[in-house]
Amino acid sequence: MSKKKLALFVLFVSLFIITLICGTLLYCQNKMKLKEVYVAKYNLNNRTIISEDEIEKIKVPASYLSEDVYLDLNDIVGKYVKLNAYIPKGSFFYKGTLDEKDKMKDGISFWLKDGEVSYDIYFKDLKANQAYLSKGMYVDLYLTINKDKVVSDLLINNIQIIGLYDINHNEIKDYDDSAILEFICLAIPKESVVYLNKAQVIGDLSLILSENTYSDEESKLNKDAKIFEYLE
């Protein structure tokens, strides 16, 4: 056999093998009905917030997937691994292992900045209008004391509202205009707790909107306030 014929034979055999392999792969893929699915790129501990960096996409036979597996990336990104859950590397994202921030019982803690604590206060103990209050908003807290004379001043500035709840302890959503506000959860500086406790006893508290409603500035206790001497 001449070199030319040998080269053509080798080429033909190579093309045949490549075609056979590709055909086999296509057949297998069609037979198994491969489906794209997302899996964990790393081991994910509880309360890990899921970003696209923790996710990779693979193809698996559709028969491997149950209805509990998330197939849409938007159903995964931004959620948290549940408190008592653990997602190992390479695992699917199951509906029973992820939480949405606003639906977690301990979700309030994710709204707190360093040095802040959550503080619940009954709405009836405040002067404020429920109509303009919403979660995520920043407000100023004023204290008014009526003793020998009326004294009023800013007590804590830039407090974030991290929860609005009805009498049954259910969170009130922005779109729920019929719910009656029972108490508000505020994110306040830890050092403010003692003073706020005293303030509720000796005076009247008011929630006031300012130009910093959505500014995300640090909340501070106003120790220079005129009413501060009544709290020490």
CSV table of C-alpha atoms in Angstrom, one decimal:
chain,number,residue,atom,x,y,z
A,1,MET,CA,0.0,0.0,0.0
A,2,SER,CA,1.4,3.4,-1.0
A,3,LYS,CA,1.9,6.1,1.5
A,4,LYS,CA,-0.9,8.1,0.0
A,5,LYS,CA,-3.4,5.3,0.3
A,6,LEU,CA,-2.2,4.6,3.8
A,7,ALA,CA,-2.7,8.2,4.8
A,8,LEU,CA,-6.2,8.2,3.4
A,9,PHE,CA,-7.0,4.9,5.2
A,10,VAL,CA,-5.7,6.3,8.5
A,11,LEU,CA,-7.8,9.5,7.9
A,12,PHE,CA,-10.9,7.5,7.1
A,13,VAL,CA,-10.5,5.3,10.2
A,14,SER,CA,-9.9,8.4,12.4
A,15,LEU,CA,-13.0,10.1,11.0
A,16,PHE,CA,-15.0,7.0,11.5
A,17,ILE,CA,-13.9,6.7,15.2
A,18,ILE,CA,-14.6,10.3,15.9
A,19,THR,CA,-18.0,10.1,14.3
A,20,LEU,CA,-18.7,6.9,16.3
A,21,ILE,CA,-17.7,8.5,19.5
A,22,CYS,CA,-19.8,11.7,18.9
A,23,GLY,CA,-22.7,9.6,17.8
A,24,THR,CA,-22.5,7.5,20.9
A,25,LEU,CA,-22.3,10.6,23.2
A,26,LEU,CA,-25.3,12.1,21.5
A,27,TYR,CA,-27.2,8.9,21.8
A,28,CYS,CA,-26.4,8.6,25.5
A,29,GLN,CA,-27.2,12.2,26.1
A,30,ASN,CA,-30.6,11.8,24.4
A,31,LYS,CA,-31.2,8.5,26.0
A,32,MET,CA,-30.5,9.7,29.5
A,33,LYS,CA,-32.1,13.1,28.9
A,34,LEU,CA,-29.3,15.1,30.5
A,35,LYS,CA,-30.5,18.2,32.4
A,36,GLU,CA,-28.5,21.2,33.6
A,37,VAL,CA,-28.5,21.6,37.4
A,38,TYR,CA,-26.6,23.6,40.0
A,39,VAL,CA,-24.4,22.1,42.7
A,40,ALA,CA,-22.3,23.4,45.5
A,41,LYS,CA,-18.8,24.2,44.5
A,42,TYR,CA,-17.6,24.1,48.1
A,43,ASN,CA,-18.7,22.7,51.5
A,44,LEU,CA,-21.4,25.2,52.7
A,45,ASN,CA,-22.0,25.5,56.5
A,46,ASN,CA,-25.3,26.7,58.0
A,47,ARG,CA,-26.2,30.3,57.6
A,48,THR,CA,-23.9,30.7,54.6
A,49,ILE,CA,-25.3,33.2,52.1
A,50,ILE,CA,-25.3,31.6,48.7
A,51,SER,CA,-23.6,33.6,45.9
A,52,GLU,CA,-22.7,32.6,42.4
A,53,ASP,CA,-19.1,32.0,43.5
A,54,GLU,CA,-20.4,29.0,45.6
A,55,ILE,CA,-22.2,27.4,42.7
A,56,GLU,CA,-21.3,25.4,39.6
A,57,LYS,CA,-23.4,24.0,36.8
A,58,ILE,CA,-23.3,20.4,35.7
A,59,LYS,CA,-25.4,18.0,33.6
A,60,VAL,CA,-27.0,14.9,35.1
A,61,PRO,CA,-29.7,12.4,33.9
A,62,ALA,CA,-33.1,13.9,34.6
A,63,SER,CA,-34.0,10.7,36.4
A,64,TYR,CA,-31.5,11.7,39.1
A,65,LEU,CA,-33.5,14.9,40.0
A,66,SER,CA,-36.5,15.1,42.3
A,67,GLU,CA,-39.0,17.9,42.7
A,68,ASP,CA,-37.2,19.1,45.7
A,69,VAL,CA,-34.1,20.2,43.7
A,70,TYR,CA,-33.7,23.8,42.7
A,71,LEU,CA,-33.2,24.1,39.0
A,72,ASP,CA,-33.3,27.9,38.6
A,73,LEU,CA,-30.3,29.9,39.6
A,74,ASN,CA,-32.5,32.7,40.9
A,75,ASP,CA,-34.0,30.3,43.5
A,76,ILE,CA,-30.6,29.7,45.0
A,77,VAL,CA,-28.5,33.0,44.9
A,78,GLY,CA,-29.1,35.2,47.9
A,79,LYS,CA,-30.6,32.6,50.1
A,80,TYR,CA,-29.0,31.2,53.3
A,81,VAL,CA,-28.2,27.6,54.3
A,82,LYS,CA,-30.6,26.7,57.0
A,83,LEU,CA,-29.6,26.8,60.6
A,84,ASN,CA,-29.2,23.0,61.1
A,85,ALA,CA,-28.3,22.2,57.5
A,86,TYR,CA,-25.0,21.5,55.7
A,87,ILE,CA,-24.5,21.3,52.0
A,88,PRO,CA,-21.4,19.2,51.0
A,89,LYS,CA,-19.4,20.0,47.9
A,90,GLY,CA,-21.1,18.6,44.7
A,91,SER,CA,-24.5,18.4,46.3
A,92,PHE,CA,-27.7,19.6,44.7
A,93,PHE,CA,-29.5,22.6,46.3
A,94,TYR,CA,-32.6,21.2,47.9
A,95,LYS,CA,-35.6,23.3,48.8
A,96,GLY,CA,-35.5,22.0,52.4
A,97,THR,CA,-31.9,23.3,53.0
A,98,LEU,CA,-32.2,27.0,52.0
A,99,ASP,CA,-33.9,29.9,53.8
A,100,GLU,CA,-34.9,33.3,52.6
A,101,LYS,CA,-33.6,36.1,54.8
A,102,ASP,CA,-37.0,37.6,55.6
A,103,LYS,CA,-38.5,34.1,56.5
A,104,MET,CA,-35.9,33.0,59.0
A,105,LYS,CA,-36.8,33.0,62.7
A,106,ASP,CA,-33.3,34.3,63.4
A,107,GLY,CA,-33.3,36.6,60.3
A,108,ILE,CA,-33.4,39.7,62.5
A,109,SER,CA,-29.7,39.1,63.4
A,110,PHE,CA,-28.7,39.5,59.8
A,111,TRP,CA,-30.0,43.1,59.8
A,112,LEU,CA,-27.7,44.1,62.8
A,113,LYS,CA,-24.4,45.9,62.3
A,114,ASP,CA,-21.4,45.6,64.6
A,115,GLY,CA,-22.3,46.9,68.0
A,116,GLU,CA,-26.0,46.8,67.5
A,117,VAL,CA,-28.8,44.8,69.2
A,118,SER,CA,-32.4,44.3,68.4
A,119,TYR,CA,-34.9,46.2,70.6
A,120,ASP,CA,-38.7,45.5,70.6
A,121,ILE,CA,-41.0,48.3,71.6
A,122,TYR,CA,-44.8,48.4,71.6
A,123,PHE,CA,-46.2,50.8,69.0
A,124,LYS,CA,-48.7,52.2,71.6
A,125,ASP,CA,-45.6,53.4,73.6
A,126,LEU,CA,-44.5,55.6,70.7
A,127,LYS,CA,-45.7,58.7,69.0
A,128,ALA,CA,-45.6,57.7,65.3
A,129,ASN,CA,-47.8,57.2,62.3
A,130,GLN,CA,-48.0,53.6,61.1
A,131,ALA,CA,-48.8,54.7,57.6
A,132,TYR,CA,-45.3,55.9,56.8
A,133,LEU,CA,-43.3,53.2,58.6
A,134,SER,CA,-41.7,50.3,56.7
A,135,LYS,CA,-38.9,47.8,57.3
A,136,GLY,CA,-35.4,49.0,56.4
A,137,MET,CA,-36.3,52.6,57.0
A,138,TYR,CA,-34.1,54.8,59.3
A,139,VAL,CA,-35.7,57.0,61.9
A,140,ASP,CA,-34.7,59.3,64.8
A,141,LEU,CA,-35.9,58.6,68.3
A,142,TYR,CA,-36.8,61.6,70.4
A,143,LEU,CA,-37.6,61.7,74.2
A,144,THR,CA,-39.9,64.2,75.8
A,145,ILE,CA,-39.9,64.6,79.6
A,146,ASN,CA,-42.6,66.7,81.4
A,147,LYS,CA,-41.5,67.3,85.0
A,148,ASP,CA,-40.7,70.8,86.4
A,149,LYS,CA,-40.6,71.8,82.8
A,150,VAL,CA,-41.0,70.2,79.4
A,151,VAL,CA,-37.7,69.0,78.0
A,152,SER,CA,-37.4,67.3,74.6
A,153,ASP,CA,-34.4,66.3,72.5
A,154,LEU,CA,-32.9,63.6,70.2
A,155,LEU,CA,-32.1,60.5,72.1
A,156,ILE,CA,-30.8,58.1,69.3
A,157,ASN,CA,-30.3,59.0,65.7
A,158,ASN,CA,-30.5,56.9,62.6
A,159,ILE,CA,-32.2,53.8,64.0
A,160,GLN,CA,-33.1,51.2,61.4
A,161,ILE,CA,-36.5,49.5,61.6
A,162,ILE,CA,-35.8,45.8,61.2
A,163,GLY,CA,-39.3,44.4,61.8
A,164,LEU,CA,-42.9,45.4,62.1
A,165,TYR,CA,-45.2,42.9,63.8
A,166,ASP,CA,-48.9,42.4,64.5
A,167,ILE,CA,-50.5,41.1,67.8
A,168,ASN,CA,-49.9,37.5,66.7
A,169,HIS,CA,-46.1,38.2,66.2
A,170,ASN,CA,-46.5,37.9,62.4
A,171,GLU,CA,-44.4,40.2,60.4
A,172,ILE,CA,-46.3,42.9,58.6
A,173,LYS,CA,-45.4,43.3,54.9
A,174,ASP,CA,-45.3,46.6,53.1
A,175,TYR,CA,-48.2,45.7,50.9
A,176,ASP,CA,-50.4,44.7,53.9
A,177,ASP,CA,-52.4,47.8,54.6
A,178,SER,CA,-55.0,46.1,56.7
A,179,ALA,CA,-52.6,44.8,59.4
A,180,ILE,CA,-52.6,46.6,62.8
A,181,LEU,CA,-49.1,47.3,64.1
A,182,GLU,CA,-48.5,45.9,67.6
A,183,PHE,CA,-44.7,46.3,68.1
A,184,ILE,CA,-41.6,47.5,66.2
A,185,CYS,CA,-38.2,45.9,66.2
A,186,LEU,CA,-35.4,48.4,66.1
A,187,ALA,CA,-31.6,48.1,65.6
A,188,ILE,CA,-30.0,50.3,68.3
A,189,PRO,CA,-26.5,50.7,69.6
A,190,LYS,CA,-25.9,48.2,72.4
A,191,GLU,CA,-25.0,51.0,74.9
A,192,SER,CA,-28.5,52.5,74.3
A,193,VAL,CA,-30.5,49.7,75.8
A,194,VAL,CA,-30.3,50.9,79.5
A,195,TYR,CA,-31.1,54.5,78.6
A,196,LEU,CA,-34.0,53.5,76.3
A,197,ASN,CA,-35.4,51.3,79.1
A,198,LYS,CA,-35.4,54.3,81.5
A,199,ALA,CA,-36.7,56.6,78.8
A,200,GLN,CA,-39.9,54.5,78.4
A,201,VAL,CA,-40.5,54.9,82.1
A,202,ILE,CA,-39.9,58.6,82.6
A,203,GLY,CA,-41.0,60.2,79.3
A,204,ASP,CA,-42.7,59.9,75.9
A,205,LEU,CA,-40.9,58.6,72.9
A,206,SER,CA,-41.4,59.7,69.3
A,207,LEU,CA,-40.2,58.2,66.0
A,208,ILE,CA,-39.3,61.0,63.6
A,209,LEU,CA,-38.4,60.7,59.9
A,210,SER,CA,-35.5,62.8,58.7
A,211,GLU,CA,-33.5,63.4,55.5
A,212,ASN,CA,-31.5,60.3,56.3
A,213,THR,CA,-34.4,57.9,55.9
A,214,TYR,CA,-32.4,55.5,53.7
A,215,SER,CA,-28.9,56.8,54.3
A,216,ASP,CA,-27.5,53.7,56.2
A,217,GLU,CA,-25.4,56.0,58.5
A,218,GLU,CA,-24.2,54.7,61.9
A,219,SER,CA,-26.8,54.9,64.7
A,220,LYS,CA,-25.6,56.8,67.8
A,221,LEU,CA,-26.8,57.6,71.3
A,222,ASN,CA,-27.0,61.4,71.7
A,223,LYS,CA,-25.1,61.8,75.0
A,224,ASP,CA,-25.1,65.6,74.5
A,225,ALA,CA,-28.9,65.7,74.6
A,226,LYS,CA,-30.5,68.0,77.2
A,227,ILE,CA,-32.6,65.2,78.5
A,228,PHE,CA,-29.6,62.8,79.1
A,229,GLU,CA,-29.1,64.0,82.7
A,230,TYR,CA,-32.6,62.5,83.5
A,231,LEU,CA,-31.4,59.1,82.3
A,232,GLU,CA,-28.2,58.7,84.4
